[in-house]
Structure formats: C-alpha cells, structure tokens
GROMACS .gro file of C-alpha atoms in nm:
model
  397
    1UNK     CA    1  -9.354  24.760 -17.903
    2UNK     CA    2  -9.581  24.480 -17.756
    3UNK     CA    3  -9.329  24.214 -17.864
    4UNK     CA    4  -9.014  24.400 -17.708
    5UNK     CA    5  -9.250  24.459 -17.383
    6UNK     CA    6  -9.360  24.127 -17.337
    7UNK     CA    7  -8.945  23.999 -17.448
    8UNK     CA    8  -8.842  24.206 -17.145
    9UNK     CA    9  -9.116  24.087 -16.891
   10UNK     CA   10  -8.985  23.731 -16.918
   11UNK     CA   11  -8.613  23.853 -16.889
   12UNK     CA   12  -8.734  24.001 -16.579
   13UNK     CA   13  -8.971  23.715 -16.428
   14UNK     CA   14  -8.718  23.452 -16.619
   15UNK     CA   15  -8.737  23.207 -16.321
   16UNK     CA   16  -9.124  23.184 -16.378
   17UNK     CA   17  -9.076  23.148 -16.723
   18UNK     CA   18  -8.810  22.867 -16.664
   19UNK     CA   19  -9.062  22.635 -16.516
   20UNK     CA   20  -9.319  22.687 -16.755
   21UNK     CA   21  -9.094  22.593 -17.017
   22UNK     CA   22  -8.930  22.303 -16.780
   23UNK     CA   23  -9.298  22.164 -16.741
   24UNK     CA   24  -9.379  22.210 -17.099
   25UNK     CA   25  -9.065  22.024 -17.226
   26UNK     CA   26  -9.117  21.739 -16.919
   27UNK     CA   27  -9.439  21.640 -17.109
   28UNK     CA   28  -9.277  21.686 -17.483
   29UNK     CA   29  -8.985  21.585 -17.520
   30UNK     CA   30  -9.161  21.189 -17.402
   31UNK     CA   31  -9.424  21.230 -17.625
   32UNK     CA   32  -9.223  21.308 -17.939
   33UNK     CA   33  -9.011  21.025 -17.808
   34UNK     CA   34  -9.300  20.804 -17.761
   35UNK     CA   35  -9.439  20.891 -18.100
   36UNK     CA   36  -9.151  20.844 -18.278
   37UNK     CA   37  -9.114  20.461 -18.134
   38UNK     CA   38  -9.424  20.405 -18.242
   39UNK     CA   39  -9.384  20.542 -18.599
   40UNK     CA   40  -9.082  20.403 -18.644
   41UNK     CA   41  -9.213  20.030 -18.583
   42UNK     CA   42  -9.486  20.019 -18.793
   43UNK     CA   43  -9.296  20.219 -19.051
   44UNK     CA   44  -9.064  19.917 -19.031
   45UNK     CA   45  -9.369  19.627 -19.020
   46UNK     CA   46  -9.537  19.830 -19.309
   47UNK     CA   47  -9.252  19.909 -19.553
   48UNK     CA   48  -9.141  19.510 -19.493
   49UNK     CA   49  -9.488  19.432 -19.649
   50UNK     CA   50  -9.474  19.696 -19.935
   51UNK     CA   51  -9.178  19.674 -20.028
   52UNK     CA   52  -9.160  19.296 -20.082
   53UNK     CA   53  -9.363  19.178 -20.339
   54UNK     CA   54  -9.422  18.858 -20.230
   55UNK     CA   55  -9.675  18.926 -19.987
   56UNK     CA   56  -9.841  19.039 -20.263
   57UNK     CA   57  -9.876  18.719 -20.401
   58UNK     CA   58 -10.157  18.486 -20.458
   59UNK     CA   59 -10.046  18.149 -20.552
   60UNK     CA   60 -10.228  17.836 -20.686
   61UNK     CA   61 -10.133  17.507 -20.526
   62UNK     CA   62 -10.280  17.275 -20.735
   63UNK     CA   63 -10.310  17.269 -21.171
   64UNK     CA   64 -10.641  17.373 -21.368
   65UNK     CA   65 -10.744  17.442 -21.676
   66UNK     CA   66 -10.733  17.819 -21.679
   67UNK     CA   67 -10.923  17.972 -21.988
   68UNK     CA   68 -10.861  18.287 -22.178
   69UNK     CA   69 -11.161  18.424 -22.031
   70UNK     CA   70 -11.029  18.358 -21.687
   71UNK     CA   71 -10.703  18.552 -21.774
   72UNK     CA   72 -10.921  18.849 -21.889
   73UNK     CA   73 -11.123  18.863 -21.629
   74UNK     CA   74 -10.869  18.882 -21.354
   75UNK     CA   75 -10.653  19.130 -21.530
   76UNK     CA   76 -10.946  19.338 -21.520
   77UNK     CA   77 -11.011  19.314 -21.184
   78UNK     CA   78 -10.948  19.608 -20.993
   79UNK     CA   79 -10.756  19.462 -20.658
   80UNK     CA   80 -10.518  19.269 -20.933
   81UNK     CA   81 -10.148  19.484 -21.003
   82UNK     CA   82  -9.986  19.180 -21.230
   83UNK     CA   83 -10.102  18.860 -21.345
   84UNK     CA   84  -9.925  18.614 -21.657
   85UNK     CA   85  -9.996  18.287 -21.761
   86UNK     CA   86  -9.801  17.966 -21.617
   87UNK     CA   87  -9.786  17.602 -21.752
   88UNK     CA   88  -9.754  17.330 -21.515
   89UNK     CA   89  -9.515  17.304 -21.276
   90UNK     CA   90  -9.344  16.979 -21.409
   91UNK     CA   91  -9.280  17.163 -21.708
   92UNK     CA   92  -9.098  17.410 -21.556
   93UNK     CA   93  -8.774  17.241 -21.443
   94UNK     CA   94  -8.481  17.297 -21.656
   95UNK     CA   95  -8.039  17.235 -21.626
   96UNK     CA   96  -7.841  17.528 -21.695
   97UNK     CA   97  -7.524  17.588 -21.823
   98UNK     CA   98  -7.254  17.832 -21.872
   99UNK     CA   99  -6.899  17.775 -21.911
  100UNK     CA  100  -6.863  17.431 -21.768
  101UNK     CA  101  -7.048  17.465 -21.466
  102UNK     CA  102  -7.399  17.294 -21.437
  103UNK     CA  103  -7.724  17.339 -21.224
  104UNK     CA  104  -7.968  17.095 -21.269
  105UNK     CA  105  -8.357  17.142 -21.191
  106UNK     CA  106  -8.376  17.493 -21.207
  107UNK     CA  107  -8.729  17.680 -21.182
  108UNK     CA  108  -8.863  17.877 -21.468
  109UNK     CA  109  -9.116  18.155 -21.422
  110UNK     CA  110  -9.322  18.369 -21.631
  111UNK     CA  111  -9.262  18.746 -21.684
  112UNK     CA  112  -9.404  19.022 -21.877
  113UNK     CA  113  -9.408  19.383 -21.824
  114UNK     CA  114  -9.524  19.502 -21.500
  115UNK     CA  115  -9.377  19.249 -21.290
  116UNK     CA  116  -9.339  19.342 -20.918
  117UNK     CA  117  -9.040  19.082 -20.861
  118UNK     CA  118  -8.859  19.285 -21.170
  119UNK     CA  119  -8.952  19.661 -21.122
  120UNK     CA  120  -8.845  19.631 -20.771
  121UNK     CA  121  -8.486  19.480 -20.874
  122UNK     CA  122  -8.459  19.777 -21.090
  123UNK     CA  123  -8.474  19.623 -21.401
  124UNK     CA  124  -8.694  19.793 -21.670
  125UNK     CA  125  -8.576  19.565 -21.952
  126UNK     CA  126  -8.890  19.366 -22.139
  127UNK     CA  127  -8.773  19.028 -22.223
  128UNK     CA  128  -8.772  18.880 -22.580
  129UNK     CA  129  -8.848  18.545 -22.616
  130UNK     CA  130  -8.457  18.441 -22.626
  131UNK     CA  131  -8.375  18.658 -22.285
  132UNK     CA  132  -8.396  18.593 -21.917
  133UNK     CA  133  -8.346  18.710 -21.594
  134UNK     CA  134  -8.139  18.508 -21.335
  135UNK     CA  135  -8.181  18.488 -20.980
  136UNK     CA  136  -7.912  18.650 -20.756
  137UNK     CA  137  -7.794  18.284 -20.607
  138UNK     CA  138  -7.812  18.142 -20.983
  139UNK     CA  139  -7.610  18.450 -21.090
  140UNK     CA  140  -7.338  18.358 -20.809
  141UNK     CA  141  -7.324  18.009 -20.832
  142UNK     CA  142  -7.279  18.032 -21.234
  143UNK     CA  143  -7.047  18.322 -21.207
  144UNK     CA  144  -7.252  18.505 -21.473
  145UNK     CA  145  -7.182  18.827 -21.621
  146UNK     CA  146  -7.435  19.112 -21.773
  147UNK     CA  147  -7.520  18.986 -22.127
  148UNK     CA  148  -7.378  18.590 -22.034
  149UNK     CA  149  -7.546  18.312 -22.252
  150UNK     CA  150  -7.628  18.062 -22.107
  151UNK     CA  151  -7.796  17.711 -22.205
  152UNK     CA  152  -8.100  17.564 -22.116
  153UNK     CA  153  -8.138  17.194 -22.144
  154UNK     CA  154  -8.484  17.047 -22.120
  155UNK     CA  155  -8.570  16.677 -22.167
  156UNK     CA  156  -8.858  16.442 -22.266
  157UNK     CA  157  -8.945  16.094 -22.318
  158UNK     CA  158  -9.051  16.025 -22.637
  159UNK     CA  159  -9.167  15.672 -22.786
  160UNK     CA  160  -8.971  15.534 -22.539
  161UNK     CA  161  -8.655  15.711 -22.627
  162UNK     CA  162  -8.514  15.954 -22.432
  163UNK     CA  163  -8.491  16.324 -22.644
  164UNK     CA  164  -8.314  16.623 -22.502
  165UNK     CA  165  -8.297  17.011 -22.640
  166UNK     CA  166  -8.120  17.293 -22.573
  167UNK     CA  167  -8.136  17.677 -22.655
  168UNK     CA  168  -7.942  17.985 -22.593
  169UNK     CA  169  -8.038  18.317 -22.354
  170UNK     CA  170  -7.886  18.631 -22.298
  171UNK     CA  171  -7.894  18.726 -21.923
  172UNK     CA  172  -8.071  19.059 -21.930
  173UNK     CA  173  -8.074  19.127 -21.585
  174UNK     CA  174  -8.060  18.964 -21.174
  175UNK     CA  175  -8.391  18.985 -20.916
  176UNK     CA  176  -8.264  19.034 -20.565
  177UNK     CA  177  -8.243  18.742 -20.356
  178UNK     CA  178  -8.526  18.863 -20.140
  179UNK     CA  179  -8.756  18.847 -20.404
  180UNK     CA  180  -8.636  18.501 -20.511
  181UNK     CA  181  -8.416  18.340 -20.284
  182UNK     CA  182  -8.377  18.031 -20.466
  183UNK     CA  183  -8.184  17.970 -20.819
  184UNK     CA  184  -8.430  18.066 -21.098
  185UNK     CA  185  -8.475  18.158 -21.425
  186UNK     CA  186  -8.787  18.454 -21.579
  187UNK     CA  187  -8.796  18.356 -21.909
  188UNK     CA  188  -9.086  18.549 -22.151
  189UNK     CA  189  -9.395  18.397 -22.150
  190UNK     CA  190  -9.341  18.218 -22.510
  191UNK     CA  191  -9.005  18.067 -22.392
  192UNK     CA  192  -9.185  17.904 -22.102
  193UNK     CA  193  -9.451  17.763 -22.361
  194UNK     CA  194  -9.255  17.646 -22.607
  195UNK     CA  195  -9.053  17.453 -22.363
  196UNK     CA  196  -9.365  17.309 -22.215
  197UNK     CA  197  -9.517  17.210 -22.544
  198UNK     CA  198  -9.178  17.018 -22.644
  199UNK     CA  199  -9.254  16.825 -22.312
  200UNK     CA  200  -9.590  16.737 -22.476
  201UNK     CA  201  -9.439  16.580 -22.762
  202UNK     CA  202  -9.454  16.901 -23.021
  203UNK     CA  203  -9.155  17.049 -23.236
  204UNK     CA  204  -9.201  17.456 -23.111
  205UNK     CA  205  -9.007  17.746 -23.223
  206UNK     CA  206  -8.782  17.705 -22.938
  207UNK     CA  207  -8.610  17.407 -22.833
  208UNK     CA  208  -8.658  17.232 -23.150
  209UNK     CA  209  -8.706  17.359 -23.543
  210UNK     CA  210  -9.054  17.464 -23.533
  211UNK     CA  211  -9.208  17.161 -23.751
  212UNK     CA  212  -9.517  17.086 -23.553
  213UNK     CA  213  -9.659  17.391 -23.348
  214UNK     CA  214  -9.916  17.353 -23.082
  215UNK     CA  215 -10.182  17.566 -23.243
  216UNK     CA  216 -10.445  17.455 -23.000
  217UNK     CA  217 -10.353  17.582 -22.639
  218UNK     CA  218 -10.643  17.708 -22.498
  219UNK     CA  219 -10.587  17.658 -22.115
  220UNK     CA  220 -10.320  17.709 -21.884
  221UNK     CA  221 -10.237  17.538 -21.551
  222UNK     CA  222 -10.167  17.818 -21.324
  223UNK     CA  223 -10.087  18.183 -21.289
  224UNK     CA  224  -9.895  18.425 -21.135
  225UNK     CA  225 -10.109  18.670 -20.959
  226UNK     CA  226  -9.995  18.993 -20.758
  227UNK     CA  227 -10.223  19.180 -20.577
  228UNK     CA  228 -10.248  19.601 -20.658
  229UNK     CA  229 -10.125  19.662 -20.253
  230UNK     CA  230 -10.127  19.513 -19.899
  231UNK     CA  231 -10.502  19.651 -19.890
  232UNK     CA  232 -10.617  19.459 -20.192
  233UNK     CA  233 -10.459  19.087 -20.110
  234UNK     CA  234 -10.746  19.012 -19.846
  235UNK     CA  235 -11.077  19.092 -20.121
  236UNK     CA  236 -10.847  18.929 -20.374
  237UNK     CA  237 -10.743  18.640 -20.202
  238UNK     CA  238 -11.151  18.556 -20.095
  239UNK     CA  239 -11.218  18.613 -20.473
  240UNK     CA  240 -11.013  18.336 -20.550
  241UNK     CA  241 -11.050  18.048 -20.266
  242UNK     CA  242 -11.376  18.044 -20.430
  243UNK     CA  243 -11.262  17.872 -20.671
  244UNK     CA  244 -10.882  17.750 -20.594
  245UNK     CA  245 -10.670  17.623 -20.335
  246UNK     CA  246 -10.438  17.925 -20.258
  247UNK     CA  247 -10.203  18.055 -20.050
  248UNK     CA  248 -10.137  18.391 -19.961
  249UNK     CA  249  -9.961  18.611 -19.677
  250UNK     CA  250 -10.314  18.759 -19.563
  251UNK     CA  251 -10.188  18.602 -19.198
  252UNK     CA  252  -9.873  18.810 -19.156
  253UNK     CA  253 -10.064  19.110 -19.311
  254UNK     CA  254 -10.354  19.108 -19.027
  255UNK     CA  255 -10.086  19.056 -18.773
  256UNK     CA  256  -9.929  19.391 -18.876
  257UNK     CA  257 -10.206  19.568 -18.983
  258UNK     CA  258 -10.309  19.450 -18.563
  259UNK     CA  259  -9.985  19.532 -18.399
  260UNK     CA  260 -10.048  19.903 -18.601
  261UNK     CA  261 -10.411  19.922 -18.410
  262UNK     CA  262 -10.261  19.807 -18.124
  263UNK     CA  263  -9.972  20.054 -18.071
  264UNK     CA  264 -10.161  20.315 -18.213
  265UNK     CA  265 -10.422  20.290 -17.940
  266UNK     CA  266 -10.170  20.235 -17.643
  267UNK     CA  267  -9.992  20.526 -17.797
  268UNK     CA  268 -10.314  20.783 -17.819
  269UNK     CA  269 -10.406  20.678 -17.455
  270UNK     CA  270 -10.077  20.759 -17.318
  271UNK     CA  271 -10.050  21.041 -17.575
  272UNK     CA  272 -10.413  21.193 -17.404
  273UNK     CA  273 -10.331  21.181 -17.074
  274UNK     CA  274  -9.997  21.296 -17.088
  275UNK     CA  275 -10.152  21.602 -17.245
  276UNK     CA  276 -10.475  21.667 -17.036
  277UNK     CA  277 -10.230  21.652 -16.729
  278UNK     CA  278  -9.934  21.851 -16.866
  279UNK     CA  279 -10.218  22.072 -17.001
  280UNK     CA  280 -10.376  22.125 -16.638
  281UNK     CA  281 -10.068  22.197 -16.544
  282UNK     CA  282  -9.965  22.450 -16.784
  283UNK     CA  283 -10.292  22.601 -16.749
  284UNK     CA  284 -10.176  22.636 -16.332
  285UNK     CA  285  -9.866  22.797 -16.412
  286UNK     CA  286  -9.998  23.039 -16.638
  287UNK     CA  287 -10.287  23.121 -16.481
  288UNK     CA  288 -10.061  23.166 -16.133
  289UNK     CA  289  -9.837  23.386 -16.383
  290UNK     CA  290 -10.076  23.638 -16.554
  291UNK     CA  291 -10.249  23.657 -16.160
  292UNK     CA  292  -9.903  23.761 -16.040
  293UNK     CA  293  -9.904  24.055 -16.279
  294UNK     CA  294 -10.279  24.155 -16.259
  295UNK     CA  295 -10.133  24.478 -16.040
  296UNK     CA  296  -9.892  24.558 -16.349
  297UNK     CA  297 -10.160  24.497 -16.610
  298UNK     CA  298 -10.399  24.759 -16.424
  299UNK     CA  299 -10.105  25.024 -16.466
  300UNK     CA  300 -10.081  24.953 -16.833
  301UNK     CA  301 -10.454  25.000 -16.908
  302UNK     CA  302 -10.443  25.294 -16.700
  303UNK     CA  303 -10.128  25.455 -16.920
  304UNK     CA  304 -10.383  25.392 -17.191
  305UNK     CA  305 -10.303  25.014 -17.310
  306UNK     CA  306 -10.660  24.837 -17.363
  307UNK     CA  307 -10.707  24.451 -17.286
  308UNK     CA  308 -10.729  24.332 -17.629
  309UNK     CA  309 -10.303  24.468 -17.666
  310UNK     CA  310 -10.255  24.315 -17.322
  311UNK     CA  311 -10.409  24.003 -17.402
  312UNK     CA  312 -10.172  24.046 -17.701
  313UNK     CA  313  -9.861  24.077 -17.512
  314UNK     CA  314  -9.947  23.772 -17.266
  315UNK     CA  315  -9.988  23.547 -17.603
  316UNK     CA  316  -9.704  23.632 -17.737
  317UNK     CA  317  -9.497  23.532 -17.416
  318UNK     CA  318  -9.674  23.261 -17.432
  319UNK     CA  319  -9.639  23.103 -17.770
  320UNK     CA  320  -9.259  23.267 -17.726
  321UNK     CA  321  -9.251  23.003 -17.390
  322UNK     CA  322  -9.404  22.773 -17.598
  323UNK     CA  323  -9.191  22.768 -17.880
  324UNK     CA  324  -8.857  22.763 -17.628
  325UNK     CA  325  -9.008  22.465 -17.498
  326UNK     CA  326  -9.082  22.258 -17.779
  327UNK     CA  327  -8.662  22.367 -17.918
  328UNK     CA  328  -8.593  22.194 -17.607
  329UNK     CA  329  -8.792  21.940 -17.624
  330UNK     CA  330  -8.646  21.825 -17.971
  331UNK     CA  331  -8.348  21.871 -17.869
  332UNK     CA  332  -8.415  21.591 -17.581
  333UNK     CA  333  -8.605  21.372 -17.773
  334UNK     CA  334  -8.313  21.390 -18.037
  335UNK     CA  335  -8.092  21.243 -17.823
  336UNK     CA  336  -8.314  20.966 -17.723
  337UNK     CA  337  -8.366  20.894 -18.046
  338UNK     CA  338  -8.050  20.875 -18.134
  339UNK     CA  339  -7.964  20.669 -17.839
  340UNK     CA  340  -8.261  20.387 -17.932
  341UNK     CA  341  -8.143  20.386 -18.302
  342UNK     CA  342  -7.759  20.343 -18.224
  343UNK     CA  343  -7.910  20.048 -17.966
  344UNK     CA  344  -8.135  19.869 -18.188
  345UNK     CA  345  -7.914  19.895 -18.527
  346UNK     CA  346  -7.671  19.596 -18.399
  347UNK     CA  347  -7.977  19.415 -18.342
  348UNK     CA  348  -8.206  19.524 -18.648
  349UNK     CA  349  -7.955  19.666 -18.900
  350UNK     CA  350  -7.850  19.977 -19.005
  351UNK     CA  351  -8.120  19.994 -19.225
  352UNK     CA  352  -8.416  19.954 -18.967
  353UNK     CA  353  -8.472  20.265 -18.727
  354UNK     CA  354  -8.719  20.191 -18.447
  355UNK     CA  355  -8.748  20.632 -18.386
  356UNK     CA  356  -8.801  20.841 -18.669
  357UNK     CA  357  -9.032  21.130 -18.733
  358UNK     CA  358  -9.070  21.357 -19.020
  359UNK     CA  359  -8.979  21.704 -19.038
  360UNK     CA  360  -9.392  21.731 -19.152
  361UNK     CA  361  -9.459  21.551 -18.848
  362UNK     CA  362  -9.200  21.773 -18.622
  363UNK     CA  363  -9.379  22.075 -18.760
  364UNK     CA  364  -9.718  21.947 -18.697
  365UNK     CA  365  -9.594  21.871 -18.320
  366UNK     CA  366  -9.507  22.235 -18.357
  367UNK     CA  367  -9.779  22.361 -18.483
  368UNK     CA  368 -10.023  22.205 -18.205
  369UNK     CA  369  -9.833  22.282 -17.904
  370UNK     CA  370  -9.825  22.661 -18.077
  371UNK     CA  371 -10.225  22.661 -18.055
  372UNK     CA  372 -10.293  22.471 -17.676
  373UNK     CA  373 -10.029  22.701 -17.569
  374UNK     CA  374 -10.276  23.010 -17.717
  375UNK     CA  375 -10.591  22.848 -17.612
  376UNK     CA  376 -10.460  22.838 -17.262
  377UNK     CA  377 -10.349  23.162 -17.282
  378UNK     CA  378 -10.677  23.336 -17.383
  379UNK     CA  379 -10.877  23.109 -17.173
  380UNK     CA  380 -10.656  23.208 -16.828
  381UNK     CA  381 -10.608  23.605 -16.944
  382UNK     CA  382 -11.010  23.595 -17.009
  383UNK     CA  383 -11.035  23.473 -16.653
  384UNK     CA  384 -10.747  23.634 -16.482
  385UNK     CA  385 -10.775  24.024 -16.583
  386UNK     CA  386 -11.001  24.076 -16.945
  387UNK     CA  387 -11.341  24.008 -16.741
  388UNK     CA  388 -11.253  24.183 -16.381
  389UNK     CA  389 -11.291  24.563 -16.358
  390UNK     CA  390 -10.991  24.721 -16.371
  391UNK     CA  391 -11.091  24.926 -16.062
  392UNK     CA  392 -11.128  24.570 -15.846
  393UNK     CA  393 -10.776  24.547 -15.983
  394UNK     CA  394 -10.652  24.816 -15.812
  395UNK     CA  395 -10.862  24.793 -15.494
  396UNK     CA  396 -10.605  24.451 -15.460
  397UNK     CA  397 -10.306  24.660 -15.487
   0.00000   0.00000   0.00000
C-alpha cells in the first residue's frame, strides 16, 4: 500500500519529481563518464605492462661467471616468476636454413617451462633438446610451416682451420612478434650448451658426435630473468644492480604507475565536489519537496499512518527518483562513451577503449547513489515533519 501511495504521489507532483531526477542525472551521468575515462586509460597503461612480458625483464649487459648457487638462489627468490641459464652472447649467433632460403646471424635464447615470452604466445609445448620455437618475423621470412625442420649451422675456428656443424629442429611453435620482434630462435637449454661448448673446441652431443663432452661447466655467462609482476621488477631489479649492470623497464613502470596517482587524484577531486554540490542540491530539492507536503503528511498521521510508514513512503520515492535517475544517467553516459571510443579507436585501435566500466563497477555506482539518495532522505524527513508536532503542522495549514 505504501509503495502504490508513494507511486501515485509522484504521478501527481511529476514536475517536482522531474527536476530531482534532471539534477540527479546532471551530476551522474559526468561522473560515470569521467570515471570511465579514467579507468579506461590506466586499464590501457596497466594491461600494456602486464600483458607484455618484457617489462618484466631484467637483463644483464655484460658476461660473468654465474654459479650454480647463484641460479638457486634467484629461483628461490620470491619477486623472481622465470629465470634459465644463458651462455655468452657470442655463442649465441647461428645461420638458418630451410628449403633454400638462408638467414644468417640469428639469436638463440634459452627456454624451459614457465617462460613468459612462450605461455603468453599460447604455446604450452616443453621443448626437447632437438625442438625450437621461431620468432614470428623468422617464421615469415623462412616461410615455415608447423612441424618444419630446419638447420642450424654454427661455426668455429679450430687450429687454424675453419670447422662448421649443423643439426636438425622441428619447429614446435611461433612467439608473437611483440614479444620478440626480431628473427630468433628458443632452443632448450642443452641445445644452446652444446652449441656453445662446440665453439669452445669440444665434440657435444649436438652439433658434432659426442666424443669429447664438456663435463666441467660450472658457470654460466648470463641469465634470463623475469620478474613475478610489474610490482616485483623494482625490489628485484635493486637486488641485482648490486651486483650487475642491468637494465630493466622500472622507468616506464613509475611513469604509469604516476600517471595512475595522478588521474586518480584529479579524478577523486572532481569526483568530491561534483558530489558535495549535486548532494547540497539534492538535499534542497528534497527538503523543498517533503516541506511542500508537510500539510498532506499531517492528514495521513491523523487517518492513523505513524511517521516511521511515512518516513517509509518518502524513501521509497526517493530511492524510486533515485534509481530513474541513475537509468538515465547510464543511458547518457552510454552514449558518451560510445562516442569517445568510436573517436579514439582510429587513433588507438580497435583494441584500446579509453571509456569502459564494469557492470561490478555500474552496480557499485548504483548501489551508492541508492544509499546518499536514503541518507538524504531520512536526514530532510527527520528535519522536515518526524521531529515537529503534528499539531504545529496543522496550525500552518
């Protein structure tokens, strides 16, 4: 009965109740607007940091003699997500053929399980030491297939002759070109070794017919570390300038992590005043409305209504105002957003929205105009007609 009473009084005072809920969507529909700009740019800044690994990367500049303790150590530490062993970088370098065509000095990099540049190609494959992955610009420029072989040709100088070897590799799989932008091979650790020790003068498994193994490694020259997330590269990275000459992407991650603090504050100070003033404003118009009905609120508690079911009946046309307004409010800020995203997609992509909010977000937005609205309510009915006599109602009629 309350609910079809108070659904009736704003049918009948419907012009008051159209510029409460003009006034309440003039101060929401900018705000979800404003919010979503903001979320959608440092959705954008963040998800370009997490979702490419190698910001995540730590690398060595120079060669050392990396122990096995070292290798332990750091895979133990907690702000470390992948690290494998890597010979020196002049060892690396390799032609590669398949099917007539040739690229010379080719990169070779260590994998293992776990590896960021891999998972996030979508490859789940764990290489053997007679597989590799290929680069996407190696896999073009070759013309490989899934499962191609190709060869790799390494060479060395020895006893003044020049010696060269070869060996065979299935192509398991291709890391996206912004992972690895450059033609490269991931070859499994023991590949990568053996081709390094044949540099060094020995006979390994691979690349030659095994007669003189280098039983004696002990170091390695440098590694390839990945931090766990963006949060971890900056105590990681300190860890190892220590020790190293590094370089790392802990610039571009403070810049972001900045812009984030930055928005986020201009964004709450906007945010705050937009809502004390649309608040005190609110609080006029419903305060002017439950004063313009104080004569018909004295009738109803004398048919025998009390305050508490009038107070009842004002909050519910309230949060009924309330929740009109914020419908229209999406509905506005829906077609702004729509409008910025259609704008900024020639210039960003289709991929990259600058306005986007989540329907847990939406229903949060929801959710908190729902309870101001209430507050409001009980705070101008208390004042308006629950605390005055209901006889100093009347004597104003």
């Amino acid at each position: 009965m309350l609910f079809r009473l108070a659904l009736k009084d704003l049918i009948f005072d419907r012009l008051m109740s159209f510029c409460i809920v003009a006034a309440m969507v003039a101060v929401l529909a900018p705000l979800l607007l404003l919010f979503s700009l903001r979320n959608g740019i440092v959705t954008n800044l963040e998800n370009s940091l997490k979702n490419n690994p190698v910001n995540l990367e730590i690398k060595m500049l120079a060669g050392y003699d990396l122990s096995e303790d070292f290798f332990s150590e750091i895979k133990n530490n907690p702000h470390v997500g992948f690290v494998v062993e890597q010979t020196r970088a002049l060892s690396v370098t390799a032609n590669v053929f398949y099917k007539g065509k040739l690229k010379s000095s080719i990169e070779s990099y260590p994998t293992a399980k776990g590896d960021p540049l891999i998972e996030l190609s979508g490859i789940s494959h764990e290489l053997q030491p007679r597989e590799v992955f290929v680069t996407e610009s190696l896999e073009k420029e070759l013309n490989l297939v899934p499962e191609a072989e190709i060869t790799v040709v390494i060479s060395r100088t020895k006893d003044g002759v020049l010696q060269k070897a070869k060996e065979k590799f299935i192509v398991k799989g291709t890391v996206k070109g912004i992972y690895s932008p450059r033609p490269a091979i991931f070859m499994n650790k023991e590949a990568l070794v053996c081709m390094e020790d044949y540099r060094d003068g020995f006979e390994p498994q691979l690349f030659s017919d095994g007669s003189n193994i280098n039983n004696d490694r002990k170091y390695f020259s440098k590694a390839r570390i990945y931090a766990k997330s963006i949060d971890d590269v900056k105590p990681l990275s300190e860890l190892l300038s220590r020790s190293f000459n590094i370089s790392d992407k802990l610039m571009e991650i403070e810049n972001v992590k900045a812009i984030n603090r930055v928005l986020s504050f201009v964004f709450f100070t906007i945010a705050l005043t937009s809502v004390i003033g649309g608040g005190i404003a609110l609080c006029g118009l419903i305060f002017i409305n439950i004063g313009r009905k104080s004569r018909s609120f004295a009738l109803l508690r004398l048919m025998g209504l009390s305050s508490a079911k009038i107070t009842v009946m004002v909050l519910e046309e309230d949060l009924s105002l309330a929740f009109i307004s914020y419908i229209g409010a999406y509905l506005l800020f829906y077609l702004g957003q729509t409008a910025f995203n259609i704008y900024f997609s020639g210039l960003l992509g289709d991929n990259n929205v600058v306005s986007i909010l989540s329907i847990f977000q939406i229903l949060c937005g929801l959710l908190i105009t729902l309870i101001v609205s209430a507050i409001i309510s009980l705070i101008c009915a208390y004042y308006r007609f629950i605390r005055i006599n209901i006889a100093n109602q009347l004597r104003e009629i």
